[in-house]
N, CA, C and O atoms as a DFTB+ gen file, in Angstrom:
780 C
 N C O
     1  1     110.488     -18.867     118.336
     2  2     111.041     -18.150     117.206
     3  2     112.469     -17.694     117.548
     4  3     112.604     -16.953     118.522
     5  1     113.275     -17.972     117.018
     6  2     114.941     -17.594     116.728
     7  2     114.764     -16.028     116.018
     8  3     114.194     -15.520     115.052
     9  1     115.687     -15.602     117.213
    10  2     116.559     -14.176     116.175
    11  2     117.197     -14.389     115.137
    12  3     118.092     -15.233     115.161
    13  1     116.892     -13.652     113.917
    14  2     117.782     -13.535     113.137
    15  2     118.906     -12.686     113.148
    16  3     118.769     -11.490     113.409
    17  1     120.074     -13.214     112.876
    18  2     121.351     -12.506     113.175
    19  2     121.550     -11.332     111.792
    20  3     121.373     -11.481     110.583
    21  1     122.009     -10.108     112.639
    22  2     121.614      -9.328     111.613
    23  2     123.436      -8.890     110.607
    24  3     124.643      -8.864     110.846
    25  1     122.520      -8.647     109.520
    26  2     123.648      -8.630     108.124
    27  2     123.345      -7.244     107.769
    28  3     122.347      -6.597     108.085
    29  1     124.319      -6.893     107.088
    30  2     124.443      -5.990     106.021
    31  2     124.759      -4.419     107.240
    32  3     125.414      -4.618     108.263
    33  1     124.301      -3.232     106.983
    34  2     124.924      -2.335     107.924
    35  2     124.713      -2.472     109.333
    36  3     125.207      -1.647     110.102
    37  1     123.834      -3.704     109.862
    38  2     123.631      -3.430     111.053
    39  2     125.048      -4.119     111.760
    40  3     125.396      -4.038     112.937
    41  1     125.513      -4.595     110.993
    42  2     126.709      -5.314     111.919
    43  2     128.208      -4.631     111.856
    44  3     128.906      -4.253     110.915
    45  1     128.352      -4.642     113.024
    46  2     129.602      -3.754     113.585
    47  2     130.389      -4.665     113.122
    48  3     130.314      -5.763     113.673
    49  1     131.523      -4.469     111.806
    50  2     132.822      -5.499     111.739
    51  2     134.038      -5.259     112.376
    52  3     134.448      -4.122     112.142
    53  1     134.905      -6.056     113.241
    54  2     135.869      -5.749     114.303
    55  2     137.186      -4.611     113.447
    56  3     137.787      -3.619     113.862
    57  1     137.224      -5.535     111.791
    58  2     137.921      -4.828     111.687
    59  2     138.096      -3.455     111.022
    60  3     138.933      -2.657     110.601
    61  1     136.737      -3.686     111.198
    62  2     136.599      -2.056     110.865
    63  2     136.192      -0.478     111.989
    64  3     136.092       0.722     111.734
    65  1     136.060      -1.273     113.209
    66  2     135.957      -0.912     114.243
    67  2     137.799      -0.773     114.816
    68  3     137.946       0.178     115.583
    69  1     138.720      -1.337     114.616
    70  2     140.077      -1.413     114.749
    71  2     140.126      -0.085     114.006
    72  3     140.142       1.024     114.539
    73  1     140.146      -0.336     112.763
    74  2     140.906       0.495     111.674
    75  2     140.524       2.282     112.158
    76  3     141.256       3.256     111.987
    77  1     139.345       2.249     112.699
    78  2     138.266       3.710     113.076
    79  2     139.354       3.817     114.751
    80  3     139.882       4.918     114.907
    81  1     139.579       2.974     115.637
    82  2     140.437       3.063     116.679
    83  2     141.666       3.711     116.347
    84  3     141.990       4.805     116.809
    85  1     142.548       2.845     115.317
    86  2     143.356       3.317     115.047
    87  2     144.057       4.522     114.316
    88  3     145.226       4.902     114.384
    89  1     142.962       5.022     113.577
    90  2     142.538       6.839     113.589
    91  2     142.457       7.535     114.335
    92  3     142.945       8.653     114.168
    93  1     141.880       7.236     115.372
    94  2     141.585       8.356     116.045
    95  2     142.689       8.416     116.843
    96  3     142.962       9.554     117.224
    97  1     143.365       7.591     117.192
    98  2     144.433       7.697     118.082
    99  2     145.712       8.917     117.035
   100  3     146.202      10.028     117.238
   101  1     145.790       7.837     115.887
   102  2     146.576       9.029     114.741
   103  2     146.283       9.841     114.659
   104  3     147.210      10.646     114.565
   105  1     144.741      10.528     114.604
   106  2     144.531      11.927     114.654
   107  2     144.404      12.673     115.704
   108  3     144.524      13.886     115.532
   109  1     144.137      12.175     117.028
   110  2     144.199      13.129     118.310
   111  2     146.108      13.138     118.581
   112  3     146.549      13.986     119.356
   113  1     146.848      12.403     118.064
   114  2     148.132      12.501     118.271
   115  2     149.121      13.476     117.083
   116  3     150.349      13.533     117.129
   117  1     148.215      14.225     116.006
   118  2     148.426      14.703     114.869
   119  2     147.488      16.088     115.388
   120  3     148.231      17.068     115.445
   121  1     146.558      16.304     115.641
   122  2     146.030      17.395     115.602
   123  2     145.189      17.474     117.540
   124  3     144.670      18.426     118.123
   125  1     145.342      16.482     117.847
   126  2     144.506      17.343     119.387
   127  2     143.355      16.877     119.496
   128  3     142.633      16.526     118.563
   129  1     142.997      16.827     121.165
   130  2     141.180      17.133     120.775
   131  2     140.565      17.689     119.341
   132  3     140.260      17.284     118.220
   133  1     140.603      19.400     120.480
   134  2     139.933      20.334     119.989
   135  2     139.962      20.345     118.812
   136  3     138.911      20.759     118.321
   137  1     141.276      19.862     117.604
   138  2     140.808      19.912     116.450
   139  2     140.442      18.586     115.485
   140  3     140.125      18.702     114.301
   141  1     140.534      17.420     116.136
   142  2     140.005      16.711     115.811
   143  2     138.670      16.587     115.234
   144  3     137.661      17.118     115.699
   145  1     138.736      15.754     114.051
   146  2     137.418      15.785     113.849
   147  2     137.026      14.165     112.972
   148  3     137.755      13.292     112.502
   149  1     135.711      14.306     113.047
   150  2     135.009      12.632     112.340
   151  2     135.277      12.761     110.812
   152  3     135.322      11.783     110.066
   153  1     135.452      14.047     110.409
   154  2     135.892      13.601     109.143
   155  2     136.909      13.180     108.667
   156  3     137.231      12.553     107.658
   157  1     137.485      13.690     109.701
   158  2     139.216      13.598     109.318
   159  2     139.805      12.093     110.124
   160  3     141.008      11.833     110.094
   161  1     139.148      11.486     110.587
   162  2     139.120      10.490     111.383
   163  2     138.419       8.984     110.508
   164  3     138.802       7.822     110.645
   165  1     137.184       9.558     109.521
   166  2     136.606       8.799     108.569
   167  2     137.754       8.334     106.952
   168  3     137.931       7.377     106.198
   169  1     138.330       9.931     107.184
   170  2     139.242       9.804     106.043
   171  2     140.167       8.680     106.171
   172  3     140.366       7.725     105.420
   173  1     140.732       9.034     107.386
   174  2     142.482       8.278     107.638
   175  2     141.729       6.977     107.968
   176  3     142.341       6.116     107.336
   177  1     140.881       6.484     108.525
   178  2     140.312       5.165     108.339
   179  2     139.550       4.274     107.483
   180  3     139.265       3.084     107.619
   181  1     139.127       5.614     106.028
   182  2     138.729       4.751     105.121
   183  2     137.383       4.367     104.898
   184  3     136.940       3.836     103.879
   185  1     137.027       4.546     105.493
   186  2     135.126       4.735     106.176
   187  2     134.385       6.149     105.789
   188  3     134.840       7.270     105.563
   189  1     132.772       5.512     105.812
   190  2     132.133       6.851     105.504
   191  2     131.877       7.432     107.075
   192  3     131.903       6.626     108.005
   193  1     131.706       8.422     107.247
   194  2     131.091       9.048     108.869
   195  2     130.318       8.257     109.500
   196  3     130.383       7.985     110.699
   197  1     129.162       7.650     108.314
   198  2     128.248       6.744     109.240
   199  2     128.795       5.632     109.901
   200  3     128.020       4.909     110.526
   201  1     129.963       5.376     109.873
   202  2     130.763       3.822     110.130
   203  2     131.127       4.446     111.703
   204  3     130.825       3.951     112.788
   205  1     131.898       5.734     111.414
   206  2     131.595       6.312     113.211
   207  2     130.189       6.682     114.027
   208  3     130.037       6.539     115.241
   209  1     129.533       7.017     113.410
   210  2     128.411       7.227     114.384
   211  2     127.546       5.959     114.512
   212  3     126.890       5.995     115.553
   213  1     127.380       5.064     113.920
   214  2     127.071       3.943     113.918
   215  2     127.648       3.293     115.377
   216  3     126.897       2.948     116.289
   217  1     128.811       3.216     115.409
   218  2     129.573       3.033     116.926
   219  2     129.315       4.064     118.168
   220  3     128.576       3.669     119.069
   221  1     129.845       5.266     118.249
   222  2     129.531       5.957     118.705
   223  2     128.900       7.487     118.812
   224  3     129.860       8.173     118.461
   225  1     128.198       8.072     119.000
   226  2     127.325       9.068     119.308
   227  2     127.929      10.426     118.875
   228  3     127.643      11.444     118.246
   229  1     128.931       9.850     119.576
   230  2     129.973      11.837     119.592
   231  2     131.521      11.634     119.651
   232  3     132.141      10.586     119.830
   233  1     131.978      12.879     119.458
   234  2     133.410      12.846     119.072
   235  2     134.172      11.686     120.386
   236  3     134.733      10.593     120.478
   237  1     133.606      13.089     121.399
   238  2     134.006      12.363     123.048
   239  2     133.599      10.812     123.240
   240  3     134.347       9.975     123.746
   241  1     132.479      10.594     122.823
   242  2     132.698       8.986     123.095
   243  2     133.678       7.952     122.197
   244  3     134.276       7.046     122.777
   245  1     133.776       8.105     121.049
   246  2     134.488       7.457     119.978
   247  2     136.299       7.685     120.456
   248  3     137.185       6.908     120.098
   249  1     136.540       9.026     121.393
   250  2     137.962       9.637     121.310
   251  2     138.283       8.535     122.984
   252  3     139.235       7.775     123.163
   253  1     137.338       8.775     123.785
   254  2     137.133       7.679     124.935
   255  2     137.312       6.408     124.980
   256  3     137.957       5.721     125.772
   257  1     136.634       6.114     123.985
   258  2     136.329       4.251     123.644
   259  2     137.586       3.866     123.178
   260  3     138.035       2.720     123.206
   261  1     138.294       5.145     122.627
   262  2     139.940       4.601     121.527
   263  2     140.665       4.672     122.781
   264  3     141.349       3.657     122.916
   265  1     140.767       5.397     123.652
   266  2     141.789       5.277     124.664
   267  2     141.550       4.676     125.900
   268  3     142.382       4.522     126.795
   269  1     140.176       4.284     125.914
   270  2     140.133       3.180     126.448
   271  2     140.533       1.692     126.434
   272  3     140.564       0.937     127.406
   273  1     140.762       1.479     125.453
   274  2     140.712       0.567     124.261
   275  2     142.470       0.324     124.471
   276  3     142.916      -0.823     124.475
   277  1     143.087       1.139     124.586
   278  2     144.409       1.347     124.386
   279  2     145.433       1.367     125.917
   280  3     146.643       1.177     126.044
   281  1     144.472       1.649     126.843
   282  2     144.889       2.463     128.045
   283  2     144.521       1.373     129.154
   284  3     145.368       0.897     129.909
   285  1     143.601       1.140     129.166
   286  2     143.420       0.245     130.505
   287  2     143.877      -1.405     130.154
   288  3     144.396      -2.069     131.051
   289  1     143.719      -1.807     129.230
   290  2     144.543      -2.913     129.310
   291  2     145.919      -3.245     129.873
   292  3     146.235      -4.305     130.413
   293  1     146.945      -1.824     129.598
   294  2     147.983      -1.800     129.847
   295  2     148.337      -1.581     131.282
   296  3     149.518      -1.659     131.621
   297  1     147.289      -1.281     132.249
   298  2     147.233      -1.546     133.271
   299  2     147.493      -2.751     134.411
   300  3     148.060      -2.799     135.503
   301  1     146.736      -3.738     133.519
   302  2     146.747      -5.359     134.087
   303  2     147.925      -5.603     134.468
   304  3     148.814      -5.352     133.654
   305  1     148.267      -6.097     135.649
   306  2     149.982      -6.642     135.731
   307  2     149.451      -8.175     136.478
   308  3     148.748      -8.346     137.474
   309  1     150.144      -9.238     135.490
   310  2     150.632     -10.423     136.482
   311  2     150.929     -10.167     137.623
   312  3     151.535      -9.194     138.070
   313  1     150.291     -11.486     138.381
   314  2     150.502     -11.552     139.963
   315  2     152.519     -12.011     139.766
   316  3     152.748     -12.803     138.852
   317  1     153.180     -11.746     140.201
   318  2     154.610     -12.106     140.135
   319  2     155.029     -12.903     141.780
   320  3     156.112     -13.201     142.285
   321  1     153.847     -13.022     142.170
   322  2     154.265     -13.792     143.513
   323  2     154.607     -12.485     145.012
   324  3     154.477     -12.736     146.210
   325  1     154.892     -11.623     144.609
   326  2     155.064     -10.479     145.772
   327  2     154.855      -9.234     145.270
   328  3     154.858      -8.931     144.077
   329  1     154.627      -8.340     146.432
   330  2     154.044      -6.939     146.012
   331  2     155.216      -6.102     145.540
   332  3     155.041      -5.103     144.842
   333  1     156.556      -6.570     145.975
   334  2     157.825      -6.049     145.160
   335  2     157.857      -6.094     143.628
   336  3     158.154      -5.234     142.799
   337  1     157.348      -7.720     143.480
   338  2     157.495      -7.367     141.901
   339  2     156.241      -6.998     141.032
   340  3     156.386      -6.594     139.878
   341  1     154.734      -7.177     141.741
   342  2     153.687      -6.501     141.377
   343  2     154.121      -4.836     141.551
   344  3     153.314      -4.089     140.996
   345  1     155.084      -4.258     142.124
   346  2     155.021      -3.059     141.909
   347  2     155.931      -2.745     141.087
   348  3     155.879      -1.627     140.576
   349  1     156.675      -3.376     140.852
   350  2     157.994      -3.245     139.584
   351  2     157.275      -3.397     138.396
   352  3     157.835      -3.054     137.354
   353  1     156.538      -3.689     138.369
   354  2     155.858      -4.566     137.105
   355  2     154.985      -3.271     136.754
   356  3     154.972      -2.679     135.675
   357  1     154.091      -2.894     138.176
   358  2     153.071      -1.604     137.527
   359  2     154.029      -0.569     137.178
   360  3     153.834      -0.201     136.020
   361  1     154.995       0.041     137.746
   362  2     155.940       0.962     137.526
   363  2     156.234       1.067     135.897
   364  3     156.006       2.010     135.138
   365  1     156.738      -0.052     135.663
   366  2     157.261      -0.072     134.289
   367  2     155.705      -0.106     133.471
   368  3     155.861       0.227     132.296
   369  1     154.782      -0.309     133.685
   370  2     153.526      -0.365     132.718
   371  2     153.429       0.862     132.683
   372  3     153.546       1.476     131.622
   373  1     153.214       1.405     133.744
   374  2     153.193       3.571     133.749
   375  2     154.149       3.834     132.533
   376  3     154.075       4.107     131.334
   377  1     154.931       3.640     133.343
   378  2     156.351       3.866     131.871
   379  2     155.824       3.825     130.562
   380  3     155.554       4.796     129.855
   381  1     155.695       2.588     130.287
   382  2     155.724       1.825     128.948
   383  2     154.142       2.959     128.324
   384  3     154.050       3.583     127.267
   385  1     153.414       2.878     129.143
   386  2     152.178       3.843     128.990
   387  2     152.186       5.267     128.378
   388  3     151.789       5.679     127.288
   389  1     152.848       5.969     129.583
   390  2     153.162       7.250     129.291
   391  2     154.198       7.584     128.101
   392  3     153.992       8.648     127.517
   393  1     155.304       6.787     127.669
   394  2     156.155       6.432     126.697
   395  2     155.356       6.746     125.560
   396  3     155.302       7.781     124.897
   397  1     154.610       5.427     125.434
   398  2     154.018       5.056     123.899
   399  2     153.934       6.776     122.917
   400  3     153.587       7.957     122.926
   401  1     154.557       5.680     122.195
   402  2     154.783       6.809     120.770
   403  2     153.710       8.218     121.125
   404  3     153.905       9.358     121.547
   405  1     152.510       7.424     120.697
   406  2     150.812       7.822     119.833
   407  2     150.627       9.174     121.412
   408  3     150.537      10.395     121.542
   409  1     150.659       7.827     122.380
   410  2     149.768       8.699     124.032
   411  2     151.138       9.495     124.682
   412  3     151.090       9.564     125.910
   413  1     152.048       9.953     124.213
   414  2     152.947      10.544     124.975
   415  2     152.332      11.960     124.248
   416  3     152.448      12.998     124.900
   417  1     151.807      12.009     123.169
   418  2     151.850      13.192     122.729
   419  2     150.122      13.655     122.947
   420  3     149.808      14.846     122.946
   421  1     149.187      12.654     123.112
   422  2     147.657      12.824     123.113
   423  2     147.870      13.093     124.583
   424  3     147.348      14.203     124.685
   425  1     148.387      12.715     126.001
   426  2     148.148      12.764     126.919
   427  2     148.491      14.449     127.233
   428  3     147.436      14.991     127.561
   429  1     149.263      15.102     127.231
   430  2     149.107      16.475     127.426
   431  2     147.915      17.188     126.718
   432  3     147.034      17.922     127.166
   433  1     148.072      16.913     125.969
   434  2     146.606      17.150     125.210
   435  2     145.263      17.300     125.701
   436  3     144.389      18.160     125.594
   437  1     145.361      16.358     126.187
   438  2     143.798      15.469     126.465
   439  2     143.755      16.032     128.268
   440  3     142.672      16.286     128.795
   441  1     145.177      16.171     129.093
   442  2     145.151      16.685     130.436
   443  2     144.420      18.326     130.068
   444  3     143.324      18.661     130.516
   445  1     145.075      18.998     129.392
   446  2     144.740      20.517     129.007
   447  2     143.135      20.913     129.044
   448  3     142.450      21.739     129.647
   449  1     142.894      19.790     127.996
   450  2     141.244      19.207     127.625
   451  2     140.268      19.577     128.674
   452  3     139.415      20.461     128.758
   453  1     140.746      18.422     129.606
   454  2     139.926      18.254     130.572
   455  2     140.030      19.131     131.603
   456  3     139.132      19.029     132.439
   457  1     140.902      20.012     131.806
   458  2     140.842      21.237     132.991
   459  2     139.690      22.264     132.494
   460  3     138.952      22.880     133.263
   461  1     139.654      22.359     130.876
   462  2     138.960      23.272     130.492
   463  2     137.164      22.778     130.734
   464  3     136.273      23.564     131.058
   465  1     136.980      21.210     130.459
   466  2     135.800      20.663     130.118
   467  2     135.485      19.923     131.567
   468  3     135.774      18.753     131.315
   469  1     135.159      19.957     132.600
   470  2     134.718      19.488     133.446
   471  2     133.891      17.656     133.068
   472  3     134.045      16.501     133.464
   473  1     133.067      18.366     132.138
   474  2     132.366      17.090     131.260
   475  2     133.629      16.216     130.951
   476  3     133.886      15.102     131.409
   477  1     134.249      16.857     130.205
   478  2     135.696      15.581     129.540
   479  2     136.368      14.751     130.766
   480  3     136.548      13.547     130.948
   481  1     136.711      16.118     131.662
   482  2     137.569      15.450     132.322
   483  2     136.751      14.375     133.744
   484  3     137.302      13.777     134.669
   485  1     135.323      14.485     133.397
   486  2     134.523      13.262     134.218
   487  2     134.369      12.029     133.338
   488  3     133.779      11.048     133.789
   489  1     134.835      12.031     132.186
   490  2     134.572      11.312     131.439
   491  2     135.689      10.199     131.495
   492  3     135.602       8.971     131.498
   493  1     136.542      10.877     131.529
   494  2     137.855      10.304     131.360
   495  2     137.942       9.759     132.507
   496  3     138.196       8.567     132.331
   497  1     137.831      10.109     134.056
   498  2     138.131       9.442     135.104
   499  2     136.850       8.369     134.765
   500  3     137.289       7.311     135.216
   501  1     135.658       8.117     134.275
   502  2     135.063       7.409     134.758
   503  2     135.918       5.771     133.127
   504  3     136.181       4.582     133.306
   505  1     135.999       6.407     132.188
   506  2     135.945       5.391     131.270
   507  2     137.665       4.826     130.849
   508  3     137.938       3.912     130.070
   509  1     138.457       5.519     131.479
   510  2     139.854       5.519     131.311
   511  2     140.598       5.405     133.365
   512  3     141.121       4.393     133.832
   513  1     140.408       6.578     134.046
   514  2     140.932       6.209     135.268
   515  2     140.620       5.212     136.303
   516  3     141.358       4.439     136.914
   517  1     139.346       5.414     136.354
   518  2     138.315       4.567     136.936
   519  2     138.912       3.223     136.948
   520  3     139.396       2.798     137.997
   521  1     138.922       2.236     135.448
   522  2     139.193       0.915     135.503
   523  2     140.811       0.848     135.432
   524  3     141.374      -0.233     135.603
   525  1     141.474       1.923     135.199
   526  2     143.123       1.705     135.363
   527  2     142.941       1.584     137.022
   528  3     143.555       0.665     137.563
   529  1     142.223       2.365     137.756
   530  2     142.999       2.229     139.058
   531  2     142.006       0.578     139.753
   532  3     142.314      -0.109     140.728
   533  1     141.140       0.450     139.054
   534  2     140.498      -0.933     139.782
   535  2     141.162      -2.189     139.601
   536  3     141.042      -3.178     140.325
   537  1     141.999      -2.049     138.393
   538  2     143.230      -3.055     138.184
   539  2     144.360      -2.973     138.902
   540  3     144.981      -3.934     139.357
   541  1     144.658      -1.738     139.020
   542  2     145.675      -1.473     140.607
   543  2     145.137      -1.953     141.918
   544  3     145.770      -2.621     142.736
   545  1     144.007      -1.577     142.021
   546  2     143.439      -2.271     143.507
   547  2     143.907      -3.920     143.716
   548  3     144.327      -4.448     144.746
   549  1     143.666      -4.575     142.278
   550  2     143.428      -5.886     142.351
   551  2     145.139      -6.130     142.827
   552  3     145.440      -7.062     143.572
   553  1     146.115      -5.218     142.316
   554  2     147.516      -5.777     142.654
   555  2     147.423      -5.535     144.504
   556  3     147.251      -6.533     145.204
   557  1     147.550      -4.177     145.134
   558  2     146.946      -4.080     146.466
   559  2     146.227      -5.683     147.150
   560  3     146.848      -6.401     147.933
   561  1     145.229      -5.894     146.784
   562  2     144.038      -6.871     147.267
   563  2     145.190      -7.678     147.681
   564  3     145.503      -7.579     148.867
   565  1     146.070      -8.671     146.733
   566  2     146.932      -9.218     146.235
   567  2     147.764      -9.449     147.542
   568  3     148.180     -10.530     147.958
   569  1     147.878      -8.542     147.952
   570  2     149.092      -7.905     148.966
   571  2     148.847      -8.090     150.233
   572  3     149.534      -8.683     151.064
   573  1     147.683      -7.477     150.372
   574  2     146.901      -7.660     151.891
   575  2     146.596      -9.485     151.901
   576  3     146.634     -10.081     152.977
   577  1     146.311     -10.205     150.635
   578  2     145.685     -11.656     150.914
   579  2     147.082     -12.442     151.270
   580  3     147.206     -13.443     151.976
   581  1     148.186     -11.637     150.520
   582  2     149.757     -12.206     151.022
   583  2     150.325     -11.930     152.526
   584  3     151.404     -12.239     153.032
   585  1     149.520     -11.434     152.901
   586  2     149.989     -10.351     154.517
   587  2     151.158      -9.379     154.079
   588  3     151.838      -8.934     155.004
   589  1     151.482      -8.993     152.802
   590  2     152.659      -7.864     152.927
   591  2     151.674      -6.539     153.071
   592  3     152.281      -5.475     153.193
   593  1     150.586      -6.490     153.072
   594  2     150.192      -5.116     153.054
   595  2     149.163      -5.354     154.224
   596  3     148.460      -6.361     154.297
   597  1     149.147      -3.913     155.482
   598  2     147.798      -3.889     156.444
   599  2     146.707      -4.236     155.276
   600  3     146.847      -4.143     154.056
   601  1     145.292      -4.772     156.227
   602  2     144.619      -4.688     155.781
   603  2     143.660      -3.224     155.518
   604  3     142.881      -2.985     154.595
   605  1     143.988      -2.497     156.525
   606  2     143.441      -0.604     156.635
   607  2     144.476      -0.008     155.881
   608  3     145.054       0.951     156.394
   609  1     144.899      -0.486     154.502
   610  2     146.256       0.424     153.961
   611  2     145.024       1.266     152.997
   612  3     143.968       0.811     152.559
   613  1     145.635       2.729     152.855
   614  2     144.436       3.710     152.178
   615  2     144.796       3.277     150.790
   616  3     145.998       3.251     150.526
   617  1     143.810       2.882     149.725
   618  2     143.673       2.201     148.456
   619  2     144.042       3.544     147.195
   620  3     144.765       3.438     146.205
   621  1     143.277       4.736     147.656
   622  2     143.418       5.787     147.203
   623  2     145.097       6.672     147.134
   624  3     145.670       7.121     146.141
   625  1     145.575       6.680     148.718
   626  2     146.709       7.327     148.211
   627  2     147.479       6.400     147.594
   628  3     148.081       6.845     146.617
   629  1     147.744       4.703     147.963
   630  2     148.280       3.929     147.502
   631  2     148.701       4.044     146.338
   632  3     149.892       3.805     146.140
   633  1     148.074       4.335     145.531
   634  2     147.045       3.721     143.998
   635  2     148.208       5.130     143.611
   636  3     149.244       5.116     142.945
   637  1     147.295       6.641     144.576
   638  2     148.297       7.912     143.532
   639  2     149.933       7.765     144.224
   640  3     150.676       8.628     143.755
   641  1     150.398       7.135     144.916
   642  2     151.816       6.761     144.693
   643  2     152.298       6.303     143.592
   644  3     153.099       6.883     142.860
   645  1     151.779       5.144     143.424
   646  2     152.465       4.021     142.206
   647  2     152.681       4.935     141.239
   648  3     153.644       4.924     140.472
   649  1     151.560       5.949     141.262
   650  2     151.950       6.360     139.345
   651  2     152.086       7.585     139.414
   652  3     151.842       8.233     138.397
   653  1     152.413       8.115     140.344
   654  2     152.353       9.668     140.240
   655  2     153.522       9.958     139.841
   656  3     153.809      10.578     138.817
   657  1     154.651       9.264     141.093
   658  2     156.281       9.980     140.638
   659  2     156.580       9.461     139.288
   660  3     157.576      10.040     138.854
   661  1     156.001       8.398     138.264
   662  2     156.651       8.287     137.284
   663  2     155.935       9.061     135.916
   664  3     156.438       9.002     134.794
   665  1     154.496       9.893     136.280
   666  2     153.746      10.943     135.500
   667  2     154.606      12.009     135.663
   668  3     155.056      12.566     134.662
   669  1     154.956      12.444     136.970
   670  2     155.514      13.780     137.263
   671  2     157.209      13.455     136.387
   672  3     157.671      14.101     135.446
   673  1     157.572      12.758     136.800
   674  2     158.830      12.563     136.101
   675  2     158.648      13.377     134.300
   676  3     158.871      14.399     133.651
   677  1     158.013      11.831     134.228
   678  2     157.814      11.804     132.611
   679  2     157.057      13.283     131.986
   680  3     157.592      13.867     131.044
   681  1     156.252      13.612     132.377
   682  2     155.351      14.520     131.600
   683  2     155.048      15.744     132.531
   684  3     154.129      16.523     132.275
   685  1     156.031      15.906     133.850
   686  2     155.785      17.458     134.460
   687  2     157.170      18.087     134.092
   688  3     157.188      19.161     133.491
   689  1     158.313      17.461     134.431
   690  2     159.291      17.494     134.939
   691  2     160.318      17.328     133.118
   692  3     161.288      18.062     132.932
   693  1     159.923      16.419     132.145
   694  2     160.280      16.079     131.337
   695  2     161.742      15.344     131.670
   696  3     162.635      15.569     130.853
   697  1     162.011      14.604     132.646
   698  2     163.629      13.902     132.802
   699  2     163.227      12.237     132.163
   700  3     162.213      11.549     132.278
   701  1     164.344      12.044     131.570
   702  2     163.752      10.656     131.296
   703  2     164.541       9.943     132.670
   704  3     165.388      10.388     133.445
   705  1     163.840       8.636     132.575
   706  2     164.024       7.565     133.537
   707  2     165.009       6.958     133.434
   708  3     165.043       6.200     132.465
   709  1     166.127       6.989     134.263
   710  2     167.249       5.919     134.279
   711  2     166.784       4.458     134.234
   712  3     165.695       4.159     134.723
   713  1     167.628       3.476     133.624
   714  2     167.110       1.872     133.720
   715  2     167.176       1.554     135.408
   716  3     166.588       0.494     135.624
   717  1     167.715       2.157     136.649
   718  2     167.574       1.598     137.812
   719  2     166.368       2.760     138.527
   720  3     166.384       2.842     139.755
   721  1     165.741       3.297     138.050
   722  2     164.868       4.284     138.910
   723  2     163.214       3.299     139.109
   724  3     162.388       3.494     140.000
   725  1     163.147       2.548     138.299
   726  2     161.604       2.001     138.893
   727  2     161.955       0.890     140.010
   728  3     161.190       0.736     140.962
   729  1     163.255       0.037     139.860
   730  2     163.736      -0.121     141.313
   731  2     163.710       0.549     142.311
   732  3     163.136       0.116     143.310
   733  1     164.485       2.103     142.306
   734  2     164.271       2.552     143.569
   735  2     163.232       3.525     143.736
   736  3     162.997       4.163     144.762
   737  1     162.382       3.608     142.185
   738  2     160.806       4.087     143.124
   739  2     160.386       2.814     143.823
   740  3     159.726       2.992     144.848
   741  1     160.603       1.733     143.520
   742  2     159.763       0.782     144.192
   743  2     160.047       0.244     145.896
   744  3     159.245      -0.308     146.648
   745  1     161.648       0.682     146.185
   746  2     161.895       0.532     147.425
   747  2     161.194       1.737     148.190
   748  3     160.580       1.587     149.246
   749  1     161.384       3.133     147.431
   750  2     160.509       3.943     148.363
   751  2     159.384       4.130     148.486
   752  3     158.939       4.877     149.358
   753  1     158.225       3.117     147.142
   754  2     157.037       2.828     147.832
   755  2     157.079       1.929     148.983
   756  3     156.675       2.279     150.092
   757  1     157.583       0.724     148.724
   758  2     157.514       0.126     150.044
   759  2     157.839       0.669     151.442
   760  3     157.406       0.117     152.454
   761  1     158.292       1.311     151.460
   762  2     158.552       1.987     152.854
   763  2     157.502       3.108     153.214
   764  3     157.187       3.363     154.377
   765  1     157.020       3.716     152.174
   766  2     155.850       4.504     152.035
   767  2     154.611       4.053     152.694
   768  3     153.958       4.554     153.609
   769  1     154.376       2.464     151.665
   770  2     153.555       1.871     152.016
   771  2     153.307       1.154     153.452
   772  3     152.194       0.788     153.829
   773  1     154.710       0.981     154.329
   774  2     155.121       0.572     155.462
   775  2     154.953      -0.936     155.295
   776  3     154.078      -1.463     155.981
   777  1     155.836      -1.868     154.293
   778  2     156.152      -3.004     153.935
   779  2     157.174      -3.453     154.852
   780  3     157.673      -4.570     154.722
């Protein structure tokens, strides 16, 4: 006996699963977590509520899944042949990351969030940091299989080099980035890194 493929509300349509993404990002970048809400999220996407809970459970998972959705892809960097330009490459993705219109303004937000919510902010390392930094590893791996990196190089501080000075820049510090500064963060990772 064959499954029947199921029709009518049981099926999740992509683009209506987009359109509910692309709300929530507009509305946590318009109003915040904390005041976010599924209705106001159902509205600007056009959907009844059930079209969100149908997907996900709770605010936090649906607000997760969108910046997941948004966030770790932008992680991925082409192999460029050396760990110079795999790190030029992640540098500017931080950038381009922390930049974006929508997440320059949700990411303070959502940091605030999670100091308060222990829950949030485990959430977030597991469904947002978690796979950003396992895509960083893969540039690392990369490095060591090239011989530019020991093979005992620590993966962890590694990882909070690459992106720290250009978070602290961008969103502690508020300076914007000169066009030659992810160059010379990248010479002083390498020396960091002992390249």
């Amino acid at each position: 006996m064959t499954k029947r493929t199921p029709t009518g509300a049981a099926v999740l349509q992509p683009q209506v699963t987009k359109a509910i993404t692309e709300a929530v990002l507009d509305e946590l970048a318009r109003t915040g977590y904390a005041r976010l809400s599924m209705e106001a999220v159902a509205k600007r996407a056009e959907v009844g509520k059930s079209a969100l809970y149908r997907r996900w459970p709770s605010k936090q998972d649906m607000v997760l899944a969108a910046l997941s959705e948004f966030s770790v892809p932008l992680a991925e960097v082409e192999d460029t042949g050396s760990l110079r330009g795999d790190l030029l490459a992640t540098v500017k993705a931080v950038h381009d990351w922390l930049t974006h219109p929508r997440f320059a303004t949700i990411l303070p937000d959502l940091t605030a969030e999670a100091v308060r919510s222990p829950a949030l902010s485990e959430a977030i390392a597991k469904t947002i940091g978690g796979p950003r930094r396992a895509l960083g590893a893969v540039t690392l791996r990369r490095a060591i299989d090239r011989g530019e990196l020991p093979p005992d190089v620590d993966f962890e501080i590694a990882l909070d080099l690459v992106a720290a000075p250009v978070y602290w820049r961008l969103s502690v510090r508020q300076v914007e980035v000169e066009p030659d500064y992810p160059e010379r963060l990248v010479d002083h990772l390498l020396r960091a890194l002992q390249c």
